[in-house]
Coordinates of N, CA and C in Angstrom, one line a residue:
M748 N 2.9 37.7 7.5 CA 1.8 38.6 7.2 C 1.2 38.1 5.9
R749 N -0.1 38.3 5.8 CA -0.7 37.9 4.5 C -2.0 38.7 4.4
S750 N -2.1 39.5 3.4 CA -3.3 40.3 3.1 C -4.1 39.5 2.1
R751 N -5.4 39.7 2.1 CA -6.3 38.8 1.3 C -6.1 39.1 -0.2
K752 N -5.9 40.3 -0.6 CA -5.7 40.6 -2.0 C -4.3 40.4 -2.5
Y753 N -3.4 41.1 -1.8 CA -2.0 41.0 -2.3 C -1.2 40.1 -1.3
R754 N -1.8 39.7 -0.2 CA -1.2 38.7 0.7 C 0.3 39.0 1.0
T755 N 0.6 40.3 1.3 CA 1.9 40.6 1.6 C 2.3 39.9 2.9
R756 N 2.5 39.3 2.7 CA 2.9 38.5 3.8 C 4.1 37.8 3.2
I757 N 10.4 34.9 0.3 CA 10.2 35.0 -0.4 C 11.1 34.8 -0.8
G758 N 25.3 30.3 -7.4 CA 26.7 30.0 -7.1 C 27.1 28.5 -7.3
I759 N 27.8 28.1 -6.5 CA 28.2 26.7 -6.6 C 27.3 25.9 -5.7
Q760 N 26.8 24.8 -6.2 CA 25.9 23.9 -5.4 C 26.7 23.1 -4.5
P761 N 26.5 23.1 -3.1 CA 27.2 22.2 -2.2 C 26.7 20.8 -2.3
S762 N 27.5 19.8 -1.8 CA 27.1 18.4 -1.9 C 26.0 18.2 -1.0
V763 N 25.3 17.0 -1.2 CA 24.2 16.6 -0.3 C 24.7 16.5 1.1
F764 N 25.9 15.9 1.3 CA 26.4 15.7 2.6 C 26.7 17.1 3.3
G765 N 27.2 18.0 2.4 CA 27.5 19.3 3.0 C 26.2 20.0 3.4
I766 N 25.2 19.9 2.6 CA 23.9 20.5 3.0 C 23.4 19.9 4.3
A767 N 23.4 18.6 4.4 CA 23.0 18.0 5.6 C 23.7 18.4 6.8
C768 N 25.0 18.6 6.7 CA 25.8 19.0 7.8 C 25.5 20.5 8.2
M769 N 25.3 21.3 7.2 CA 25.0 22.7 7.5 C 23.7 22.9 8.1
L770 N 22.7 22.1 7.6 CA 21.3 22.2 8.2 C 21.4 21.7 9.6
G771 N 22.2 20.6 9.9 CA 22.3 20.1 11.2 C 22.9 21.1 12.2
L772 N 23.9 21.8 11.7 CA 24.6 22.9 12.5 C 23.6 24.0 12.8
L773 N 22.8 24.4 11.8 CA 21.9 25.5 12.0 C 20.8 25.1 13.0
S774 N 20.4 23.8 12.9 CA 19.4 23.3 13.8 C 19.9 23.3 15.2
L775 N 21.2 22.8 15.4 CA 21.8 22.8 16.7 C 21.9 24.2 17.3
W776 N 22.3 25.1 16.4 CA 22.5 26.5 16.9 C 21.1 27.0 17.3
A777 N 20.0 26.7 16.6 CA 18.7 27.1 17.0 C 18.3 26.5 18.4
S778 N 18.7 25.2 18.6 CA 18.3 24.6 19.9 C 19.0 25.2 21.0
V779 N 20.3 25.6 20.8 CA 21.1 26.3 21.9 C 20.5 27.6 22.1
A780 N 20.1 28.3 21.1 CA 19.5 29.7 21.2 C 18.2 29.6 22.0
S781 N 17.4 28.5 21.8 CA 16.1 28.4 22.5 C 16.3 28.2 24.0
A782 N 17.5 27.7 24.4 CA 17.7 27.4 25.8 C 18.3 28.6 26.5
M783 N 18.5 29.7 25.8 CA 19.1 30.9 26.4 C 18.1 31.6 27.4
E784 N 18.6 32.6 28.0 CA 17.8 33.3 29.0 C 16.7 34.1 28.2
P785 N 15.6 34.5 28.9 CA 14.5 35.2 28.3 C 15.0 36.4 27.5
S786 N 14.5 36.7 26.3 CA 14.9 37.8 25.5 C 13.8 38.3 24.6
T787 N 14.0 39.5 24.1 CA 13.0 40.1 23.2 C 13.8 40.7 22.0
E788 N 13.3 40.5 20.8 CA 13.9 41.1 19.7 C 12.8 41.8 18.8
Q789 N 13.2 42.8 18.1 CA 12.3 43.5 17.2 C 12.8 43.4 15.8
R790 N 12.0 42.9 14.9 CA 12.4 42.8 13.5 C 11.5 43.7 12.6
V791 N 12.1 44.5 11.8 CA 11.4 45.3 10.8 C 11.7 44.9 9.4
Y792 N 10.6 44.6 8.7 CA 10.7 44.2 7.3 C 10.2 45.3 6.3
S793 N 10.9 45.4 5.2 CA 10.4 46.3 4.1 C 9.4 45.4 3.3
V794 N 8.3 46.0 2.9 CA 7.3 45.4 2.0 C 7.4 46.1 0.6
S795 N 7.5 45.3 -0.4 CA 7.5 45.8 -1.8 C 6.5 45.1 -2.7
I796 N 5.9 45.8 -3.5 CA 5.0 45.3 -4.5 C 5.4 45.8 -5.9
D797 N 5.6 44.9 -6.8 CA 6.1 45.3 -8.2 C 7.5 46.0 -8.0
D798 N 8.3 45.6 -7.1 CA 9.6 46.1 -6.8 C 9.5 47.6 -6.4
K799 N 8.4 48.0 -5.9 CA 8.2 49.4 -5.4 C 7.9 49.3 -3.9
A800 N 8.5 50.2 -3.1 CA 8.3 50.3 -1.7 C 6.8 50.4 -1.4
A801 N 6.2 49.6 -0.5 CA 4.8 49.7 -0.2 C 4.4 49.8 1.2
G802 N 5.4 49.5 2.1 CA 5.1 49.6 3.5 C 6.1 48.8 4.4
T803 N 5.6 48.5 5.6 CA 6.5 47.8 6.6 C 5.7 46.7 7.3
Y804 N 6.4 45.7 7.8 CA 5.9 44.7 8.6 C 6.8 44.6 9.8
D805 N 6.3 44.7 11.0 CA 7.1 44.7 12.2 C 6.7 43.5 13.1
L806 N 7.7 42.8 13.6 CA 7.6 41.7 14.5 C 8.4 41.9 15.8
T807 N 7.7 41.7 16.9 CA 8.4 41.7 18.2 C 8.2 40.3 18.7
I808 N 9.4 39.6 19.0 CA 9.4 38.2 19.5 C 10.0 38.2 20.9
S809 N 9.2 37.7 21.9 CA 9.7 37.7 23.3 C 9.6 36.2 23.7
T810 N 10.8 35.7 24.2 CA 10.9 34.3 24.7 C 11.0 34.4 26.2
L811 N 10.1 33.7 26.9 CA 10.1 33.6 28.4 C 10.9 32.4 28.9
D812 N 11.2 32.4 30.2 CA 12.0 31.4 30.8 C 11.2 30.1 30.9
D813 N 9.9 30.1 30.7 CA 9.1 28.8 30.8 C 8.9 28.2 29.4
G814 N 9.6 28.8 28.4 CA 9.5 28.2 27.1 C 8.4 28.9 26.2
E815 N 7.6 29.7 26.8 CA 6.6 30.4 26.0 C 7.2 31.5 25.1
T816 N 6.7 31.6 23.9 CA 7.1 32.7 23.0 C 5.9 33.6 22.7
R817 N 6.0 34.9 22.8 CA 4.9 35.8 22.5 C 5.3 36.6 21.3
I818 N 4.4 36.7 20.4 CA 4.6 37.4 19.1 C 3.6 38.6 19.0
S819 N 4.2 39.7 18.6 CA 3.4 40.9 18.2 C 3.7 41.3 16.8
A820 N 2.7 41.4 15.9 CA 3.0 41.7 14.5 C 2.1 42.8 14.1
K821 N 2.7 43.7 13.3 CA 2.0 44.9 12.7 C 2.4 45.1 11.3
A822 N 1.4 45.4 10.5 CA 1.7 45.7 9.1 C 1.0 46.9 8.6
D823 N 1.6 47.7 7.8 CA 1.0 48.9 7.2 C 1.4 49.0 5.8
V824 N 0.5 48.7 4.8 CA 0.9 48.6 3.4 C -0.1 49.5 2.6
K825 N 0.5 50.4 1.8 CA -0.3 51.3 0.9 C 0.4 51.3 -0.5
M826 N -0.5 51.2 -1.5 CA 0.0 51.2 -2.9 C -1.0 51.9 -3.8
T827 N -0.5 52.7 -4.7 CA -1.4 53.3 -5.7 C -1.1 52.6 -7.1
F828 N -2.1 52.2 -7.8 CA -2.0 51.5 -9.0 C -2.6 52.4 -10.1
Y829 N -1.8 52.6 -11.2 CA -2.3 53.3 -12.3 C -2.8 54.7 -12.0
K830 N -2.3 55.3 -10.9 CA -2.5 56.6 -10.4 C -4.0 56.9 -10.0
I831 N -4.8 55.8 -10.0 CA -6.2 56.0 -9.7 C -6.8 55.1 -8.6
Y832 N -6.1 53.9 -8.4 CA -6.6 53.0 -7.5 C -5.6 52.9 -6.3
N833 N -6.1 53.2 -5.1 CA -5.4 53.2 -3.9 C -5.7 52.0 -3.1
Y834 N -4.7 51.1 -2.8 CA -4.8 49.9 -2.1 C -4.2 50.1 -0.7
K835 N -5.0 49.6 0.3 CA -4.5 49.8 1.7 C -4.7 48.5 2.5
Y836 N -3.7 48.1 3.3 CA -3.8 46.9 4.1 C -3.1 47.2 5.4
V837 N -3.9 46.9 6.5 CA -3.3 47.1 7.9 C -3.6 45.8 8.7
F838 N -2.7 45.5 9.5 CA -2.8 44.3 10.3 C -2.2 44.5 11.7
S839 N -2.8 44.0 12.7 CA -2.2 43.9 14.1 C -2.6 42.6 14.7
G840 N -1.6 41.9 15.2 CA -1.9 40.6 15.8 C -1.0 40.2 16.9
R841 N -1.4 39.3 17.7 CA -0.6 38.7 18.8 C -0.8 37.2 18.9
E842 N 0.3 36.5 19.1 CA 0.3 35.1 19.2 C 1.1 34.6 20.5
K843 N 0.6 33.5 21.1 CA 1.4 32.9 22.1 C 1.7 31.4 21.7
W844 N 2.9 31.0 21.8 CA 3.4 29.7 21.5 C 4.0 29.0 22.7
L845 N 3.9 27.7 22.8 CA 4.5 27.0 23.9 C 5.0 25.6 23.3
N846 N 6.3 25.3 23.4 CA 6.8 24.1 22.9 C 6.4 23.8 21.5
G847 N 6.5 24.8 20.7 CA 6.2 24.7 19.2 C 4.8 24.6 18.9
Q848 N 3.8 24.8 19.8 CA 2.4 24.7 19.5 C 1.7 26.1 19.8
L849 N 0.9 26.5 18.9 CA 0.2 27.7 19.0 C -0.8 27.6 20.2
Q850 N -0.8 28.5 21.1 CA -1.7 28.5 22.2 C -2.9 29.5 22.0
T851 N -2.6 30.7 21.7 CA -3.7 31.7 21.4 C -3.3 32.6 20.3
L852 N -4.3 33.3 19.7 CA -4.1 34.3 18.7 C -5.2 35.3 18.7
Q853 N -4.9 36.6 18.6 CA -5.8 37.6 18.5 C -5.3 38.5 17.3
S854 N -6.2 38.9 16.4 CA -5.8 39.8 15.4 C -7.0 40.7 14.9
S855 N -6.6 41.8 14.3 CA -7.5 42.6 13.5 C -6.9 43.1 12.3
S856 N -7.6 43.1 11.2 CA -7.1 43.5 9.9 C -8.1 44.2 9.0
E857 N -7.6 45.0 8.1 CA -8.4 45.7 7.1 C -7.7 45.5 5.8
D858 N -8.3 44.9 4.9 CA -7.7 44.6 3.6 C -8.6 45.2 2.5
D859 N -8.2 46.3 1.9 CA -8.9 46.9 0.9 C -10.4 47.1 1.2
G860 N -10.6 47.5 2.5 CA -12.0 47.8 3.0 C -12.6 46.7 3.7
K861 N -12.1 45.5 3.6 CA -12.7 44.3 4.3 C -12.1 44.1 5.6
K862 N -12.9 44.1 6.7 CA -12.4 44.1 8.0 C -12.6 42.7 8.7
F863 N -11.6 42.3 9.5 CA -11.7 41.0 10.2 C -11.2 41.2 11.7
Q864 N -12.0 40.6 12.6 CA -11.5 40.4 14.0 C -11.4 38.9 14.3
V865 N -10.3 38.4 14.6 CA -10.1 37.0 14.8 C -9.5 36.7 16.2
A866 N -10.0 35.7 16.9 CA -9.5 35.2 18.1 C -9.5 33.7 18.1
A867 N -8.4 33.1 18.6 CA -8.3 31.6 18.7 C -7.7 31.2 20.0
D868 N -8.1 30.0 20.5 CA -7.6 29.4 21.7 C -7.5 27.9 21.5
F869 N -6.2 27.4 21.6 CA -6.0 26.0 21.4 C -5.5 25.4 22.7
R870 N -5.7 26.0 23.8 CA -5.2 25.5 25.1 C -6.1 24.4 25.7
E871 N -7.4 24.5 25.6 CA -8.3 23.7 26.2 C -8.7 22.5 25.3
D872 N -9.4 21.5 25.9 CA -9.9 20.4 25.1 C -10.7 20.8 23.9
E873 N -11.6 21.8 24.1 CA -12.4 22.3 23.0 C -11.7 23.5 22.5
K874 N -11.1 23.3 21.4 CA -10.3 24.4 20.7 C -11.2 25.2 19.8
W875 N -11.0 26.5 19.7 CA -12.0 27.3 18.9 C -11.3 28.5 18.2
I876 N -12.0 28.9 17.2 CA -11.6 30.2 16.5 C -12.9 31.0 16.4
T877 N -12.7 32.3 16.7 CA -13.8 33.2 16.5 C -13.5 34.2 15.4
I878 N -14.4 34.3 14.4 CA -14.2 35.2 13.3 C -15.3 36.2 13.2
N879 N -15.0 37.5 13.5 CA -16.1 38.5 13.5 C -17.3 38.1 14.4
D880 N -17.0 37.6 15.6 CA -17.9 37.2 16.6 C -18.6 35.9 16.4
R881 N -18.2 35.2 15.4 CA -18.8 33.8 15.1 C -17.8 32.8 15.5
R882 N -18.1 32.0 16.5 CA -17.2 31.0 17.0 C -17.4 29.6 16.3
Q883 N -16.3 28.9 16.1 CA -16.3 27.6 15.6 C -15.3 26.7 16.2
V884 N -15.5 25.4 16.2 CA -14.5 24.5 16.8 C -13.4 24.3 15.8
A885 N -12.2 24.1 16.3 CA -11.0 24.0 15.4 C -10.1 23.0 15.9
D886 N -9.3 22.5 14.9 CA -8.2 21.5 15.3 C -6.9 22.3 15.5
P887 N -6.0 21.8 16.2 CA -4.7 22.5 16.4 C -4.0 22.7 15.0
V888 N -3.3 23.8 14.9 CA -2.7 24.2 13.7 C -1.2 24.1 13.9
T889 N -0.5 23.9 12.7 CA 1.0 23.8 12.7 C 1.7 25.2 12.6
W890 N 1.0 26.1 11.8 CA 1.7 27.4 11.4 C 0.6 28.4 11.3
T891 N 1.0 29.7 11.3 CA 0.1 30.8 11.0 C 0.8 31.6 9.9
T892 N 0.0 32.4 9.2 CA 0.5 33.2 8.1 C 1.3 34.4 8.5
T893 N 1.6 34.6 9.8 CA 2.6 35.6 10.2 C 4.0 35.0 9.8
F894 N 4.1 33.7 9.7 CA 5.3 33.0 9.3 C 6.6 33.5 10.1
W895 N 6.4 33.8 11.4 CA 7.5 34.4 12.1 C 8.6 33.4 12.4
H896 N 8.3 32.1 12.3 CA 9.3 31.1 12.6 C 9.1 29.9 11.7
L897 N 10.1 29.1 11.6 CA 10.0 27.8 10.9 C 9.7 26.7 11.8
P898 N 8.6 26.0 11.7 CA 8.3 24.8 12.6 C 9.4 23.7 12.4
A899 N 9.3 22.8 13.4 CA 10.2 21.6 13.3 C 10.0 20.9 11.9
D900 N 11.1 20.4 11.3 CA 11.0 19.8 10.0 C 10.0 18.7 9.9
E901 N 9.9 17.9 10.9 CA 8.9 16.8 10.9 C 7.5 17.2 10.8
K902 N 7.2 18.4 11.3 CA 5.8 18.9 11.2 C 5.4 19.4 9.8
L903 N 6.3 19.5 8.9 CA 6.0 19.9 7.6 C 6.2 18.8 6.6
E904 N 6.4 17.5 7.1 CA 6.7 16.4 6.2 C 5.4 16.0 5.4
N905 N 4.2 16.1 6.0 CA 3.0 15.8 5.4 C 2.1 17.0 5.3
V906 N 0.8 16.8 5.0 CA -0.2 17.8 5.0 C -0.3 18.4 6.4
F907 N -0.3 19.7 6.5 CA -0.4 20.3 7.8 C -1.5 21.4 7.7
L908 N -1.9 21.9 8.9 CA -2.9 23.0 9.0 C -2.3 24.3 9.2
L909 N -2.7 25.3 8.3 CA -2.1 26.6 8.3 C -3.3 27.6 8.6
L910 N -3.1 28.4 9.7 CA -4.1 29.4 10.1 C -3.8 30.7 9.5
D911 N -4.8 31.2 8.7 CA -4.7 32.6 8.2 C -4.9 33.6 9.3
A912 N -3.8 34.3 9.7 CA -3.9 35.2 10.8 C -4.8 36.4 10.5
D913 N -5.1 36.7 9.3 CA -5.9 37.8 8.9 C -7.4 37.5 9.0
T914 N -7.8 36.3 8.4 CA -9.2 36.0 8.3 C -9.7 34.9 9.2
G915 N -8.8 34.1 9.8 CA -9.2 33.0 10.7 C -9.4 31.7 10.0
E916 N -9.2 31.7 8.7 CA -9.5 30.5 7.9 C -8.3 29.5 8.1
V917 N -8.7 28.2 8.3 CA -7.7 27.2 8.5 C -7.7 26.4 7.2
M918 N -6.4 26.3 6.7 CA -6.2 25.7 5.3 C -5.3 24.5 5.4
K919 N -5.6 23.5 4.6 CA -4.6 22.4 4.4 C -3.5 22.8 3.6
A920 N -2.2 22.6 4.0 CA -1.1 23.1 3.3 C 0.0 22.0 3.1
K921 N 0.8 22.2 2.1 CA 2.0 21.4 1.9 C 3.2 22.2 1.6
A922 N 4.4 21.7 2.0 CA 5.6 22.4 1.8 C 6.7 21.5 1.4
D923 N 7.6 22.0 0.6 CA 8.8 21.2 0.3 C 9.8 21.2 1.5
P924 N 10.6 20.1 1.6 CA 11.5 20.1 2.7 C 12.4 21.3 2.8
P925 N 12.8 21.8 4.0 CA 13.7 22.9 4.0 C 15.1 22.6 3.4
R926 N 15.7 23.5 2.8 CA 17.0 23.3 2.2 C 17.9 24.5 2.5
L927 N 19.2 24.4 2.4 CA 20.1 25.4 2.7 C 20.2 26.4 1.5
D928 N 20.1 27.7 1.7 CA 20.2 28.6 0.6 C 21.0 29.8 1.1
T929 N 21.6 30.6 0.2 CA 22.3 31.8 0.6 C 21.6 33.0 -0.1
I930 N 21.3 34.0 0.7 CA 20.7 35.2 0.2 C 21.5 36.4 0.7
E931 N 21.3 37.5 0.1 CA 22.0 38.7 0.5 C 21.1 39.6 1.4
L932 N 21.6 39.9 2.6 CA 20.9 40.8 3.5 C 21.9 41.8 4.0
A933 N 21.5 43.1 4.1 CA 22.3 44.1 4.6 C 23.7 44.1 3.9
G934 N 23.7 43.7 2.6 CA 25.0 43.8 1.8 C 25.9 42.6 2.1
K935 N 25.4 41.6 2.8 CA 26.2 40.4 3.1 C 25.5 39.1 2.7
S936 N 26.2 38.1 2.4 CA 25.7 36.8 2.1 C 25.4 36.1 3.4
R937 N 24.1 35.5 3.5 CA 23.7 34.9 4.7 C 23.2 33.5 4.4
S938 N 23.6 32.5 5.2 CA 23.1 31.1 5.0 C 21.7 31.0 5.7
C939 N 20.7 30.5 5.0 CA 19.4 30.5 5.6 C 18.7 29.2 5.2
F940 N 17.6 28.9 6.0 CA 16.7 27.8 5.6 C 15.8 28.4 4.5
H941 N 15.6 27.6 3.5 CA 14.6 28.1 2.4 C 13.5 27.0 2.3
V942 N 12.3 27.5 2.5 CA 11.1 26.6 2.4 C 10.1 27.1 1.4
K943 N 9.6 26.2 0.6 CA 8.6 26.6 -0.4 C 7.3 25.9 -0.1
I944 N 6.3 26.8 0.3 CA 5.0 26.3 0.4 C 4.4 26.1 -1.0
T945 N 3.8 24.9 -1.2 CA 3.3 24.6 -2.5 C 1.7 24.6 -2.6
E946 N 1.1 24.4 -1.4 CA -0.4 24.4 -1.3 C -0.7 25.1 0.0
P947 N -1.8 25.9 0.0 CA -2.8 26.1 -1.0 C -2.4 27.0 -2.1
R948 N -1.2 27.7 -1.9 CA -0.6 28.5 -3.0 C 0.9 28.6 -2.8
V949 N 1.6 29.1 -3.7 CA 3.1 29.1 -3.6 C 3.5 30.3 -2.8
I950 N 4.3 30.1 -1.8 CA 4.9 31.1 -1.0 C 6.3 30.6 -0.7
Q951 N 7.3 31.5 -1.0 CA 8.7 31.1 -0.6 C 9.1 31.9 0.6
L952 N 9.8 31.2 1.5 CA 10.2 31.7 2.8 C 11.6 31.4 3.1
W953 N 12.3 32.4 3.7 CA 13.7 32.2 4.2 C 13.8 32.5 5.7
F954 N 14.6 31.7 6.4 CA 14.7 31.8 7.8 C 16.2 31.7 8.2
D955 N 16.5 32.4 9.3 CA 17.9 32.4 9.8 C 18.2 31.2 10.6
G956 N 19.4 31.2 11.3 CA 19.8 30.1 12.1 C 18.9 29.9 13.3
K957 N 18.2 30.9 13.7 CA 17.2 30.8 14.8 C 15.9 30.4 14.3
R958 N 15.8 30.1 13.1 CA 14.5 29.6 12.4 C 13.5 30.7 12.4
R959 N 13.9 32.0 12.3 CA 13.0 33.1 12.3 C 13.1 33.8 10.9
L960 N 12.0 34.4 10.5 CA 11.8 34.9 9.2 C 12.7 36.0 8.8
V961 N 13.3 35.9 7.6 CA 14.1 37.0 7.1 C 13.6 37.5 5.7
R962 N 12.9 36.6 5.0 CA 12.4 37.0 3.7 C 11.2 36.2 3.3
Q963 N 10.3 36.8 2.6 CA 9.1 36.1 2.1 C 8.8 36.7 0.7
L964 N 8.5 35.7 -0.3 CA 8.3 36.1 -1.6 C 7.1 35.3 -2.2
S965 N 6.3 36.1 -2.9 CA 5.1 35.5 -3.5 C 4.6 36.3 -4.7
T966 N 3.7 35.8 -5.4 CA 3.1 36.6 -6.5 C 1.6 36.7 -6.2
E967 N 1.1 37.9 -6.1 CA -0.3 38.2 -5.7 C -1.1 38.9 -6.8
D968 N -2.0 38.2 -7.4 CA -2.8 38.7 -8.5 C -1.9 39.3 -9.6
G969 N -0.8 38.5 -9.8 CA 0.2 38.9 -10.9 C 1.2 39.9 -10.4
H970 N 1.2 40.3 -9.2 CA 2.1 41.3 -8.6 C 3.2 40.7 -7.7
P971 N 4.5 40.7 -8.1 CA 5.5 40.2 -7.2 C 5.5 41.0 -5.9
T972 N 5.5 40.2 -4.8 CA 5.4 40.8 -3.5 C 6.4 40.2 -2.6
E973 N 7.2 41.1 -1.9 CA 8.3 40.7 -1.1 C 8.3 41.3 0.3
L974 N 8.7 40.5 1.3 CA 9.1 41.1 2.6 C 10.5 40.7 2.7
R975 N 11.3 41.7 3.2 CA 12.7 41.5 3.4 C 13.2 42.2 4.7
L976 N 13.9 41.4 5.5 CA 14.3 41.9 6.8 C 15.2 43.2 6.6
R977 N 14.8 44.3 7.3 CA 15.6 45.5 7.1 C 16.4 45.8 8.4
S978 N 15.9 45.5 9.5 CA 16.6 45.7 10.8 C 16.2 44.8 11.9
L979 N 17.1 44.5 12.8 CA 16.9 43.7 13.9 C 17.5 44.3 15.2
R980 N 16.7 44.4 16.2 CA 17.2 45.0 17.5 C 16.9 44.0 18.6
K981 N 17.8 43.7 19.4 CA 17.6 42.8 20.5 C 17.6 43.6 21.8
L982 N 16.5 43.3 22.6 CA 16.3 44.0 23.8 C 16.5 43.1 25.0
E983 N 17.4 43.5 25.9 CA 17.7 42.7 27.1 C 17.9 43.6 28.2
A984 N 17.2 43.3 29.3 CA 17.4 44.1 30.5 C 17.3 45.6 30.3
D985 N 16.3 46.0 29.4 CA 16.0 47.4 29.1 C 17.2 48.1 28.4
V986 N 18.1 47.3 27.8 CA 19.2 47.8 27.0 C 19.0 47.4 25.6
T987 N 19.0 48.3 24.6 CA 18.9 48.0 23.2 C 20.2 48.0 22.5
S988 N 20.4 47.0 21.7 CA 21.7 46.9 21.0 C 21.3 46.4 19.6
D989 N 22.1 46.8 18.6 CA 21.8 46.4 17.2 C 22.6 45.1 17.0
T990 N 21.9 44.2 16.3 CA 22.5 42.9 15.9 C 22.5 42.7 14.4
K991 N 23.2 41.7 13.9 CA 23.2 41.5 12.5 C 21.8 40.8 12.0
P992 N 21.4 41.2 10.8 CA 20.0 40.8 10.4 C 19.7 39.4 10.3
A993 N 20.7 38.5 10.0 CA 20.4 37.1 9.8 C 20.8 36.3 11.0
G994 N 20.9 36.9 12.2 CA 21.2 36.1 13.4 C 22.6 35.6 13.5
E995 N 23.5 36.2 12.7 CA 24.9 35.7 12.8 C 25.7 36.5 13.8

């Protein structure tokens, strides 16, 4: 998630060999998970601005047996500053991915009174993005600012294209290589992939062993802003069961 103003959308050092092994094991675990039967999970994130609760970000991720992944994202953020200024951000979006490539995106957002309707289709030879009814030709993108998953490492090695899911803007981006990190979720230490986007602006992201988002951290107009996974529910065959937040 990324709003335009606040863009809410973050011990002992192991050896290099140990990090490589752990990253390899996490990647292998993710590959095995991707080959599993179709499944759906719902992730709810708490949003905070200046260390104060500001709203929620909800993700529903459905994986189909043909390899397609469907994403539904919703955000609702409200914050009052200095008791006189009320900030509001809402977002609703859907994405379809196939074999690690974005196929389609539809979204609507309102950020502090500014409204956007975005649609994108990357399936045909002529790929396009429509922003508030204005269509333009576009190149395939590597990532979107829903940041629901971590792309393959090789896709982030050089400059890549990042699609702003709120506004439809396509930006050139750079990121540091993923590294192993440990963070606390639900009162427990979890091993995660940690990625730092350095351009067009700094955003820190953490992902679990399934390469799915668990935390996002950035500074927006001087305000520390964080998304942190609060709950995860896996849905299979119409049966809901609770699972551990970091995919363990």
